[in-house]
């Protein structure tokens, strides 16, 4: 998907002798400044890299480096982010910088192998769900994430990966957030064909089907049809010209080899290696606090995503009423408020299962 031209907003960092003087004179301001200083304190010595850490990953095909970047410092709350795609990058999570730091919540960007700033072995045999789970476990160990502080947030494909990790290694987790993802590939395909497709104009759907039948996914007409009729309705419900720059930047860097191998180019359901993936019957095995997030206009079935929270031992759901697949952008205030509420509740022990945030 090509990036759309869009203005990039520039954040300003303010620091001056006047501000320092005000902090000294105002205890509250001084306290806030102290908290901010603690949040951005580096835990490493020597040359500073802005929180970036390359993690060597051992695989059957050799050792590769994956890219991570810590944002903030909170020994009690560390949220590792798993991007979607499959094959996109961490970059569309950059909007979290406007919300989580103010709450003192540390988060960690992570480009999975083959994505973004991480190594790309260019070997489709490496695009495997079990291998990615083991990669994640190596990342967890390298970053010293434990069940006292480790929260895992997986969005879209990242939600599949997060769930698979939890099924095998949930003893390492303090909390799990499955964002905008169903727990069944076949159920997703059924929803896409029986609900989403039928919302399109018949003539538009017919042309899309013709292109897909021919596997003519590279035809510019295919994306020309999908952008206004599917992406703007179910991926991000903002005018295409106003799609956020980090989102465009991330989608513009998708590893097509990874995406096609795992899902196949069609947007109507899971295919490829994920065709038969289904963990809906295993959800009762998850015992840590789980938050399932979805959007009313999502590519995923919102009823299914709410249902996930009822199947785990301790679950809450958050269905963003104005959101789609990118609810973190098109219903942003709802998404962020619910996410923060969940993280703080698990942290302070006030989490109540069965709550709709």
PDB file of N, CA, C and O in Angstrom, residues 161-234:
ATOM      1  N   UNK A 161      -0.101 -13.424  17.141  1.00  0.00           N
ATOM      2  CA  UNK A 161       1.200 -13.749  17.710  1.00  0.00           C
ATOM      3  C   UNK A 161       1.180 -13.630  19.238  1.00  0.00           C
ATOM      4  O   UNK A 161       1.730 -14.483  19.942  1.00  0.00           O
ATOM      5  N   UNK A 162       0.521 -12.595  19.749  1.00  0.00           N
ATOM      6  CA  UNK A 162       0.433 -12.407  21.195  1.00  0.00           C
ATOM      7  C   UNK A 162      -0.314 -13.568  21.845  1.00  0.00           C
ATOM      8  O   UNK A 162       0.088 -14.084  22.897  1.00  0.00           O
ATOM      9  N   UNK A 163      -1.420 -13.994  21.230  1.00  0.00           N
ATOM     10  CA  UNK A 163      -2.190 -15.106  21.779  1.00  0.00           C
ATOM     11  C   UNK A 163      -1.371 -16.393  21.773  1.00  0.00           C
ATOM     12  O   UNK A 163      -1.346 -17.135  22.764  1.00  0.00           O
ATOM     13  N   UNK A 164      -0.691 -16.657  20.661  1.00  0.00           N
ATOM     14  CA  UNK A 164       0.118 -17.870  20.576  1.00  0.00           C
ATOM     15  C   UNK A 164       1.232 -17.857  21.621  1.00  0.00           C
ATOM     16  O   UNK A 164       1.532 -18.890  22.231  1.00  0.00           O
ATOM     17  N   UNK A 165       1.833 -16.689  21.817  1.00  0.00           N
ATOM     18  CA  UNK A 165       2.869 -16.592  22.845  1.00  0.00           C
ATOM     19  C   UNK A 165       2.268 -16.902  24.216  1.00  0.00           C
ATOM     20  O   UNK A 165       2.841 -17.643  25.017  1.00  0.00           O
ATOM     21  N   UNK A 166       1.105 -16.332  24.490  1.00  0.00           N
ATOM     22  CA  UNK A 166       0.468 -16.533  25.793  1.00  0.00           C
ATOM     23  C   UNK A 166       0.102 -17.996  26.021  1.00  0.00           C
ATOM     24  O   UNK A 166       0.231 -18.510  27.136  1.00  0.00           O
ATOM     25  N   UNK A 167      -0.361 -18.686  24.995  1.00  0.00           N
ATOM     26  CA  UNK A 167      -0.721 -20.094  25.161  1.00  0.00           C
ATOM     27  C   UNK A 167       0.485 -20.936  25.582  1.00  0.00           C
ATOM     28  O   UNK A 167       0.340 -21.914  26.318  1.00  0.00           O
ATOM     29  N   UNK A 168       1.667 -20.550  25.147  1.00  0.00           N
ATOM     30  CA  UNK A 168       2.864 -21.321  25.483  1.00  0.00           C
ATOM     31  C   UNK A 168       3.618 -20.770  26.682  1.00  0.00           C
ATOM     32  O   UNK A 168       4.184 -21.522  27.466  1.00  0.00           O
ATOM     33  N   UNK A 169       3.621 -19.429  26.841  1.00  0.00           N
ATOM     34  CA  UNK A 169       4.479 -18.811  27.853  1.00  0.00           C
ATOM     35  C   UNK A 169       3.721 -17.864  28.787  1.00  0.00           C
ATOM     36  O   UNK A 169       4.288 -16.892  29.281  1.00  0.00           O
ATOM     37  N   UNK A 170       2.461 -18.144  29.072  1.00  0.00           N
ATOM     38  CA  UNK A 170       1.699 -17.187  29.851  1.00  0.00           C
ATOM     39  C   UNK A 170       2.263 -16.977  31.256  1.00  0.00           C
ATOM     40  O   UNK A 170       1.984 -15.955  31.886  1.00  0.00           O
ATOM     41  N   UNK A 171       3.074 -17.903  31.747  1.00  0.00           N
ATOM     42  CA  UNK A 171       3.665 -17.731  33.069  1.00  0.00           C
ATOM     43  C   UNK A 171       4.598 -16.511  33.124  1.00  0.00           C
ATOM     44  O   UNK A 171       4.936 -16.033  34.205  1.00  0.00           O
ATOM     45  N   UNK A 172       4.980 -16.002  31.965  1.00  0.00           N
ATOM     46  CA  UNK A 172       5.869 -14.833  31.911  1.00  0.00           C
ATOM     47  C   UNK A 172       5.118 -13.512  31.858  1.00  0.00           C
ATOM     48  O   UNK A 172       5.730 -12.450  31.919  1.00  0.00           O
ATOM     49  N   UNK A 173       3.792 -13.562  31.720  1.00  0.00           N
ATOM     50  CA  UNK A 173       3.009 -12.362  31.462  1.00  0.00           C
ATOM     51  C   UNK A 173       2.284 -11.853  32.699  1.00  0.00           C
ATOM     52  O   UNK A 173       1.790 -12.632  33.506  1.00  0.00           O
ATOM     53  N   UNK A 174       2.179 -10.540  32.804  1.00  0.00           N
ATOM     54  CA  UNK A 174       1.322  -9.920  33.816  1.00  0.00           C
ATOM     55  C   UNK A 174      -0.025  -9.550  33.198  1.00  0.00           C
ATOM     56  O   UNK A 174      -1.045  -9.546  33.877  1.00  0.00           O
ATOM     57  N   UNK A 175      -0.035  -9.228  31.913  1.00  0.00           N
ATOM     58  CA  UNK A 175      -1.270  -8.870  31.240  1.00  0.00           C
ATOM     59  C   UNK A 175      -1.150  -9.049  29.743  1.00  0.00           C
ATOM     60  O   UNK A 175      -0.050  -9.000  29.182  1.00  0.00           O
ATOM     61  N   UNK A 176      -2.300  -9.275  29.087  1.00  0.00           N
ATOM     62  CA  UNK A 176      -2.334  -9.511  27.640  1.00  0.00           C
ATOM     63  C   UNK A 176      -3.418  -8.654  27.019  1.00  0.00           C
ATOM     64  O   UNK A 176      -4.565  -8.652  27.481  1.00  0.00           O
ATOM     65  N   UNK A 177      -3.055  -7.905  25.963  1.00  0.00           N
ATOM     66  CA  UNK A 177      -4.024  -7.106  25.218  1.00  0.00           C
ATOM     67  C   UNK A 177      -4.068  -7.635  23.790  1.00  0.00           C
ATOM     68  O   UNK A 177      -3.063  -7.596  23.067  1.00  0.00           O
ATOM     69  N   UNK A 178      -5.224  -8.148  23.386  1.00  0.00           N
ATOM     70  CA  UNK A 178      -5.439  -8.597  22.012  1.00  0.00           C
ATOM     71  C   UNK A 178      -6.256  -7.505  21.337  1.00  0.00           C
ATOM     72  O   UNK A 178      -7.427  -7.301  21.650  1.00  0.00           O
ATOM     73  N   UNK A 179      -5.636  -6.799  20.416  1.00  0.00           N
ATOM     74  CA  UNK A 179      -6.247  -5.616  19.821  1.00  0.00           C
ATOM     75  C   UNK A 179      -6.661  -5.876  18.382  1.00  0.00           C
ATOM     76  O   UNK A 179      -5.831  -6.236  17.544  1.00  0.00           O
ATOM     77  N   UNK A 180      -7.979  -5.718  18.112  1.00  0.00           N
ATOM     78  CA  UNK A 180      -8.511  -5.771  16.752  1.00  0.00           C
ATOM     79  C   UNK A 180      -8.162  -7.072  16.036  1.00  0.00           C
ATOM     80  O   UNK A 180      -7.692  -7.069  14.906  1.00  0.00           O
ATOM     81  N   UNK A 181      -8.412  -8.180  16.740  1.00  0.00           N
ATOM     82  CA  UNK A 181      -8.143  -9.484  16.152  1.00  0.00           C
ATOM     83  C   UNK A 181      -9.099 -10.526  16.697  1.00  0.00           C
ATOM     84  O   UNK A 181      -9.349 -10.573  17.899  1.00  0.00           O
ATOM     85  N   UNK A 182      -9.637 -11.350  15.806  1.00  0.00           N
ATOM     86  CA  UNK A 182     -10.439 -12.500  16.197  1.00  0.00           C
ATOM     87  C   UNK A 182      -9.516 -13.677  16.495  1.00  0.00           C
ATOM     88  O   UNK A 182      -8.340 -13.660  16.127  1.00  0.00           O
ATOM     89  N   UNK A 183     -10.052 -14.692  17.138  1.00  0.00           N
ATOM     90  CA  UNK A 183      -9.242 -15.845  17.492  1.00  0.00           C
ATOM     91  C   UNK A 183      -9.516 -17.049  16.603  1.00  0.00           C
ATOM     92  O   UNK A 183      -9.261 -18.182  16.975  1.00  0.00           O
ATOM     93  N   UNK A 184     -10.015 -16.791  15.399  1.00  0.00           N
ATOM     94  CA  UNK A 184     -10.300 -17.871  14.453  1.00  0.00           C
ATOM     95  C   UNK A 184     -10.191 -17.351  13.031  1.00  0.00           C
ATOM     96  O   UNK A 184     -10.934 -16.445  12.639  1.00  0.00           O
ATOM     97  N   UNK A 185      -9.265 -17.932  12.249  1.00  0.00           N
ATOM     98  CA  UNK A 185      -9.158 -17.572  10.850  1.00  0.00           C
ATOM     99  C   UNK A 185     -10.409 -17.889  10.065  1.00  0.00           C
ATOM    100  O   UNK A 185     -10.914 -17.057   9.307  1.00  0.00           O
ATOM    101  N   UNK A 186     -10.968 -19.099  10.197  1.00  0.00           N
ATOM    102  CA  UNK A 186     -12.205 -19.419   9.479  1.00  0.00           C
ATOM    103  C   UNK A 186     -13.363 -18.490   9.844  1.00  0.00           C
ATOM    104  O   UNK A 186     -14.149 -18.095   8.973  1.00  0.00           O
ATOM    105  N   UNK A 187     -13.497 -18.130  11.133  1.00  0.00           N
ATOM    106  CA  UNK A 187     -14.582 -17.234  11.549  1.00  0.00           C
ATOM    107  C   UNK A 187     -14.382 -15.841  10.955  1.00  0.00           C
ATOM    108  O   UNK A 187     -15.354 -15.172  10.561  1.00  0.00           O
ATOM    109  N   UNK A 188     -13.125 -15.404  10.864  1.00  0.00           N
ATOM    110  CA  UNK A 188     -12.818 -14.118  10.250  1.00  0.00           C
ATOM    111  C   UNK A 188     -13.201 -14.145   8.772  1.00  0.00           C
ATOM    112  O   UNK A 188     -13.820 -13.203   8.251  1.00  0.00           O
ATOM    113  N   UNK A 189     -12.843 -15.231   8.085  1.00  0.00           N
ATOM    114  CA  UNK A 189     -13.190 -15.348   6.675  1.00  0.00           C
ATOM    115  C   UNK A 189     -14.688 -15.322   6.451  1.00  0.00           C
ATOM    116  O   UNK A 189     -15.185 -14.673   5.528  1.00  0.00           O
ATOM    117  N   UNK A 190     -15.421 -16.008   7.326  1.00  0.00           N
ATOM    118  CA  UNK A 190     -16.875 -16.030   7.210  1.00  0.00           C
ATOM    119  C   UNK A 190     -17.457 -14.638   7.407  1.00  0.00           C
ATOM    120  O   UNK A 190     -18.356 -14.212   6.666  1.00  0.00           O
ATOM    121  N   UNK A 191     -16.940 -13.904   8.392  1.00  0.00           N
ATOM    122  CA  UNK A 191     -17.426 -12.544   8.651  1.00  0.00           C
ATOM    123  C   UNK A 191     -17.111 -11.631   7.467  1.00  0.00           C
ATOM    124  O   UNK A 191     -17.950 -10.824   7.045  1.00  0.00           O
ATOM    125  N   UNK A 192     -15.915 -11.776   6.903  1.00  0.00           N
ATOM    126  CA  UNK A 192     -15.527 -10.941   5.769  1.00  0.00           C
ATOM    127  C   UNK A 192     -16.433 -11.176   4.569  1.00  0.00           C
ATOM    128  O   UNK A 192     -16.861 -10.225   3.897  1.00  0.00           O
ATOM    129  N   UNK A 193     -16.747 -12.441   4.299  1.00  0.00           N
ATOM    130  CA  UNK A 193     -17.549 -12.770   3.122  1.00  0.00           C
ATOM    131  C   UNK A 193     -19.038 -12.516   3.330  1.00  0.00           C
ATOM    132  O   UNK A 193     -19.724 -12.015   2.437  1.00  0.00           O
ATOM    133  N   UNK A 194     -19.533 -12.837   4.520  1.00  0.00           N
ATOM    134  CA  UNK A 194     -20.981 -12.773   4.746  1.00  0.00           C
ATOM    135  C   UNK A 194     -21.463 -11.424   5.272  1.00  0.00           C
ATOM    136  O   UNK A 194     -22.662 -11.123   5.161  1.00  0.00           O
ATOM    137  N   UNK A 195     -20.569 -10.632   5.832  1.00  0.00           N
ATOM    138  CA  UNK A 195     -20.972  -9.339   6.386  1.00  0.00           C
ATOM    139  C   UNK A 195     -20.307  -8.180   5.656  1.00  0.00           C
ATOM    140  O   UNK A 195     -20.981  -7.341   5.054  1.00  0.00           O
ATOM    141  N   UNK A 196     -18.976  -8.142   5.679  1.00  0.00           N
ATOM    142  CA  UNK A 196     -18.277  -6.987   5.102  1.00  0.00           C
ATOM    143  C   UNK A 196     -18.473  -6.887   3.592  1.00  0.00           C
ATOM    144  O   UNK A 196     -18.742  -5.802   3.067  1.00  0.00           O
ATOM    145  N   UNK A 197     -18.330  -7.990   2.891  1.00  0.00           N
ATOM    146  CA  UNK A 197     -18.455  -7.962   1.432  1.00  0.00           C
ATOM    147  C   UNK A 197     -19.839  -7.495   1.001  1.00  0.00           C
ATOM    148  O   UNK A 197     -19.982  -6.729   0.036  1.00  0.00           O
ATOM    149  N   UNK A 198     -20.860  -7.905   1.754  1.00  0.00           N
ATOM    150  CA  UNK A 198     -22.229  -7.559   1.394  1.00  0.00           C
ATOM    151  C   UNK A 198     -22.550  -6.085   1.653  1.00  0.00           C
ATOM    152  O   UNK A 198     -23.594  -5.589   1.208  1.00  0.00           O
ATOM    153  N   UNK A 199     -21.670  -5.396   2.374  1.00  0.00           N
ATOM    154  CA  UNK A 199     -21.876  -3.970   2.606  1.00  0.00           C
ATOM    155  C   UNK A 199     -21.381  -3.127   1.429  1.00  0.00           C
ATOM    156  O   UNK A 199     -21.668  -1.938   1.348  1.00  0.00           O
ATOM    157  N   UNK A 200     -20.664  -3.749   0.514  1.00  0.00           N
ATOM    158  CA  UNK A 200     -20.159  -3.042  -0.656  1.00  0.00           C
ATOM    159  C   UNK A 200     -21.242  -2.957  -1.741  1.00  0.00           C
ATOM    160  O   UNK A 200     -22.166  -3.764  -1.777  1.00  0.00           O
ATOM    161  N   UNK A 201     -21.071  -2.011  -2.620  1.00  0.00           N
ATOM    162  CA  UNK A 201     -21.931  -1.945  -3.787  1.00  0.00           C
ATOM    163  C   UNK A 201     -21.688  -3.199  -4.626  1.00  0.00           C
ATOM    164  O   UNK A 201     -20.531  -3.599  -4.818  1.00  0.00           O
ATOM    165  N   UNK A 202     -22.746  -3.833  -5.136  1.00  0.00           N
ATOM    166  CA  UNK A 202     -22.593  -5.089  -5.880  1.00  0.00           C
ATOM    167  C   UNK A 202     -21.618  -4.987  -7.044  1.00  0.00           C
ATOM    168  O   UNK A 202     -20.817  -5.911  -7.277  1.00  0.00           O
ATOM    169  N   UNK A 203     -21.662  -3.874  -7.752  1.00  0.00           N
ATOM    170  CA  UNK A 203     -20.778  -3.749  -8.911  1.00  0.00           C
ATOM    171  C   UNK A 203     -19.311  -3.622  -8.490  1.00  0.00           C
ATOM    172  O   UNK A 203     -18.400  -4.102  -9.181  1.00  0.00           O
ATOM    173  N   UNK A 204     -19.068  -2.977  -7.330  1.00  0.00           N
ATOM    174  CA  UNK A 204     -17.702  -2.852  -6.811  1.00  0.00           C
ATOM    175  C   UNK A 204     -17.187  -4.217  -6.367  1.00  0.00           C
ATOM    176  O   UNK A 204     -16.066  -4.616  -6.705  1.00  0.00           O
ATOM    177  N   UNK A 205     -17.995  -4.933  -5.625  1.00  0.00           N
ATOM    178  CA  UNK A 205     -17.596  -6.253  -5.150  1.00  0.00           C
ATOM    179  C   UNK A 205     -17.341  -7.197  -6.318  1.00  0.00           C
ATOM    180  O   UNK A 205     -16.380  -7.974  -6.300  1.00  0.00           O
ATOM    181  N   UNK A 206     -18.179  -7.125  -7.342  1.00  0.00           N
ATOM    182  CA  UNK A 206     -18.019  -8.003  -8.503  1.00  0.00           C
ATOM    183  C   UNK A 206     -16.676  -7.766  -9.187  1.00  0.00           C
ATOM    184  O   UNK A 206     -15.980  -8.721  -9.566  1.00  0.00           O
ATOM    185  N   UNK A 207     -16.303  -6.506  -9.312  1.00  0.00           N
ATOM    186  CA  UNK A 207     -15.018  -6.193  -9.960  1.00  0.00           C
ATOM    187  C   UNK A 207     -13.849  -6.649  -9.099  1.00  0.00           C
ATOM    188  O   UNK A 207     -12.843  -7.161  -9.614  1.00  0.00           O
ATOM    189  N   UNK A 208     -13.964  -6.463  -7.781  1.00  0.00           N
ATOM    190  CA  UNK A 208     -12.914  -6.926  -6.869  1.00  0.00           C
ATOM    191  C   UNK A 208     -12.773  -8.439  -6.976  1.00  0.00           C
ATOM    192  O   UNK A 208     -11.660  -8.977  -7.054  1.00  0.00           O
ATOM    193  N   UNK A 209     -13.889  -9.142  -6.998  1.00  0.00           N
ATOM    194  CA  UNK A 209     -13.859 -10.602  -7.096  1.00  0.00           C
ATOM    195  C   UNK A 209     -13.208 -11.063  -8.398  1.00  0.00           C
ATOM    196  O   UNK A 209     -12.473 -12.062  -8.431  1.00  0.00           O
ATOM    197  N   UNK A 210     -13.475 -10.343  -9.475  1.00  0.00           N
ATOM    198  CA  UNK A 210     -12.887 -10.688 -10.766  1.00  0.00           C
ATOM    199  C   UNK A 210     -11.359 -10.571 -10.713  1.00  0.00           C
ATOM    200  O   UNK A 210     -10.638 -11.443 -11.196  1.00  0.00           O
ATOM    201  N   UNK A 211     -10.882  -9.497 -10.111  1.00  0.00           N
ATOM    202  CA  UNK A 211      -9.441  -9.278  -9.999  1.00  0.00           C
ATOM    203  C   UNK A 211      -8.797 -10.336  -9.105  1.00  0.00           C
ATOM    204  O   UNK A 211      -7.700 -10.839  -9.397  1.00  0.00           O
ATOM    205  N   UNK A 212      -9.487 -10.688  -8.026  1.00  0.00           N
ATOM    206  CA  UNK A 212      -8.939 -11.694  -7.123  1.00  0.00           C
ATOM    207  C   UNK A 212      -8.925 -13.070  -7.779  1.00  0.00           C
ATOM    208  O   UNK A 212      -7.992 -13.857  -7.587  1.00  0.00           O
ATOM    209  N   UNK A 213      -9.949 -13.379  -8.551  1.00  0.00           N
ATOM    210  CA  UNK A 213     -10.008 -14.667  -9.240  1.00  0.00           C
ATOM    211  C   UNK A 213      -8.838 -14.823 -10.210  1.00  0.00           C
ATOM    212  O   UNK A 213      -8.307 -15.927 -10.409  1.00  0.00           O
ATOM    213  N   UNK A 214      -8.431 -13.721 -10.807  1.00  0.00           N
ATOM    214  CA  UNK A 214      -7.299 -13.727 -11.732  1.00  0.00           C
ATOM    215  C   UNK A 214      -5.964 -13.588 -11.003  1.00  0.00           C
ATOM    216  O   UNK A 214      -4.909 -13.610 -11.635  1.00  0.00           O
ATOM    217  N   UNK A 215      -6.019 -13.393  -9.648  1.00  0.00           N
ATOM    218  CA  UNK A 215      -4.825 -13.122  -8.833  1.00  0.00           C
ATOM    219  C   UNK A 215      -4.085 -11.894  -9.347  1.00  0.00           C
ATOM    220  O   UNK A 215      -2.849 -11.812  -9.281  1.00  0.00           O
ATOM    221  N   UNK A 216      -4.867 -10.948  -9.846  1.00  0.00           N
ATOM    222  CA  UNK A 216      -4.299  -9.726 -10.416  1.00  0.00           C
ATOM    223  C   UNK A 216      -4.195  -8.645  -9.343  1.00  0.00           C
ATOM    224  O   UNK A 216      -4.682  -7.516  -9.494  1.00  0.00           O
ATOM    225  N   UNK A 217      -3.542  -8.991  -8.229  1.00  0.00           N
ATOM    226  CA  UNK A 217      -3.473  -8.080  -7.091  1.00  0.00           C
ATOM    227  C   UNK A 217      -2.589  -6.858  -7.350  1.00  0.00           C
ATOM    228  O   UNK A 217      -2.727  -5.838  -6.689  1.00  0.00           O
ATOM    229  N   UNK A 218      -1.677  -6.973  -8.304  1.00  0.00           N
ATOM    230  CA  UNK A 218      -0.789  -5.854  -8.614  1.00  0.00           C
ATOM    231  C   UNK A 218      -1.467  -4.824  -9.514  1.00  0.00           C
ATOM    232  O   UNK A 218      -0.927  -3.732  -9.731  1.00  0.00           O
ATOM    233  N   UNK A 219      -2.633  -5.152 -10.018  1.00  0.00           N
ATOM    234  CA  UNK A 219      -3.369  -4.227 -10.868  1.00  0.00           C
ATOM    235  C   UNK A 219      -3.746  -2.981 -10.054  1.00  0.00           C
ATOM    236  O   UNK A 219      -4.378  -3.097  -9.008  1.00  0.00           O
ATOM    237  N   UNK A 220      -3.361  -1.784 -10.493  1.00  0.00           N
ATOM    238  CA  UNK A 220      -3.692  -0.567  -9.734  1.00  0.00           C
ATOM    239  C   UNK A 220      -5.181  -0.429  -9.450  1.00  0.00           C
ATOM    240  O   UNK A 220      -5.574   0.185  -8.456  1.00  0.00           O
ATOM    241  N   UNK A 221      -6.003  -1.025 -10.299  1.00  0.00           N
ATOM    242  CA  UNK A 221      -7.450  -0.944 -10.116  1.00  0.00           C
ATOM    243  C   UNK A 221      -7.896  -1.627  -8.823  1.00  0.00           C
ATOM    244  O   UNK A 221      -8.870  -1.210  -8.196  1.00  0.00           O
ATOM    245  N   UNK A 222      -7.175  -2.666  -8.432  1.00  0.00           N
ATOM    246  CA  UNK A 222      -7.523  -3.406  -7.214  1.00  0.00           C
ATOM    247  C   UNK A 222      -7.472  -2.490  -5.992  1.00  0.00           C
ATOM    248  O   UNK A 222      -8.428  -2.406  -5.216  1.00  0.00           O
ATOM    249  N   UNK A 223      -6.366  -1.775  -5.823  1.00  0.00           N
ATOM    250  CA  UNK A 223      -6.247  -0.864  -4.689  1.00  0.00           C
ATOM    251  C   UNK A 223      -7.148   0.359  -4.866  1.00  0.00           C
ATOM    252  O   UNK A 223      -7.674   0.903  -3.889  1.00  0.00           O
ATOM    253  N   UNK A 224      -7.369   0.760  -6.114  1.00  0.00           N
ATOM    254  CA  UNK A 224      -8.258   1.880  -6.397  1.00  0.00           C
ATOM    255  C   UNK A 224      -9.676   1.585  -5.902  1.00  0.00           C
ATOM    256  O   UNK A 224     -10.382   2.486  -5.426  1.00  0.00           O
ATOM    257  N   UNK A 225     -10.063   0.330  -5.998  1.00  0.00           N
ATOM    258  CA  UNK A 225     -11.384  -0.072  -5.505  1.00  0.00           C
ATOM    259  C   UNK A 225     -11.399  -0.252  -3.986  1.00  0.00           C
ATOM    260  O   UNK A 225     -12.356   0.112  -3.309  1.00  0.00           O
ATOM    261  N   UNK A 226     -10.330  -0.836  -3.454  1.00  0.00           N
ATOM    262  CA  UNK A 226     -10.294  -1.146  -2.029  1.00  0.00           C
ATOM    263  C   UNK A 226     -10.179   0.100  -1.150  1.00  0.00           C
ATOM    264  O   UNK A 226     -10.796   0.157  -0.075  1.00  0.00           O
ATOM    265  N   UNK A 227      -9.405   1.080  -1.572  1.00  0.00           N
ATOM    266  CA  UNK A 227      -9.156   2.243  -0.716  1.00  0.00           C
ATOM    267  C   UNK A 227     -10.438   2.923  -0.244  1.00  0.00           C
ATOM    268  O   UNK A 227     -10.660   3.043   0.964  1.00  0.00           O
ATOM    269  N   UNK A 228     -11.317   3.351  -1.140  1.00  0.00           N
ATOM    270  CA  UNK A 228     -12.519   4.030  -0.646  1.00  0.00           C
ATOM    271  C   UNK A 228     -13.610   3.085  -0.155  1.00  0.00           C
ATOM    272  O   UNK A 228     -14.407   3.447   0.722  1.00  0.00           O
ATOM    273  N   UNK A 229     -13.645   1.877  -0.709  1.00  0.00           N
ATOM    274  CA  UNK A 229     -14.766   0.978  -0.424  1.00  0.00           C
ATOM    275  C   UNK A 229     -14.504  -0.008   0.707  1.00  0.00           C
ATOM    276  O   UNK A 229     -15.449  -0.620   1.217  1.00  0.00           O
ATOM    277  N   UNK A 230     -13.260  -0.177   1.073  1.00  0.00           N
ATOM    278  CA  UNK A 230     -12.942  -1.108   2.150  1.00  0.00           C
ATOM    279  C   UNK A 230     -12.010  -0.485   3.185  1.00  0.00           C
ATOM    280  O   UNK A 230     -12.333  -0.444   4.369  1.00  0.00           O
ATOM    281  N   UNK A 231     -10.867   0.011   2.749  1.00  0.00           N
ATOM    282  CA  UNK A 231      -9.900   0.564   3.692  1.00  0.00           C
ATOM    283  C   UNK A 231     -10.477   1.741   4.485  1.00  0.00           C
ATOM    284  O   UNK A 231     -10.346   1.803   5.707  1.00  0.00           O
ATOM    285  N   UNK A 232     -11.117   2.668   3.789  1.00  0.00           N
ATOM    286  CA  UNK A 232     -11.648   3.843   4.479  1.00  0.00           C
ATOM    287  C   UNK A 232     -12.864   3.500   5.333  1.00  0.00           C
ATOM    288  O   UNK A 232     -13.194   4.233   6.267  1.00  0.00           O
ATOM    289  N   UNK A 233     -13.499   2.390   5.060  1.00  0.00           N
ATOM    290  CA  UNK A 233     -14.664   1.974   5.832  1.00  0.00           C
ATOM    291  C   UNK A 233     -14.296   1.092   7.022  1.00  0.00           C
ATOM    292  O   UNK A 233     -14.923   1.178   8.083  1.00  0.00           O
ATOM    293  N   UNK A 234     -13.259   0.247   6.845  1.00  0.00           N
ATOM    294  CA  UNK A 234     -12.990  -0.778   7.851  1.00  0.00           C
ATOM    295  C   UNK A 234     -11.545  -0.816   8.374  1.00  0.00           C
ATOM    296  O   UNK A 234     -11.293  -1.495   9.369  1.00  0.00           O
TER     297      UNK A 234
END
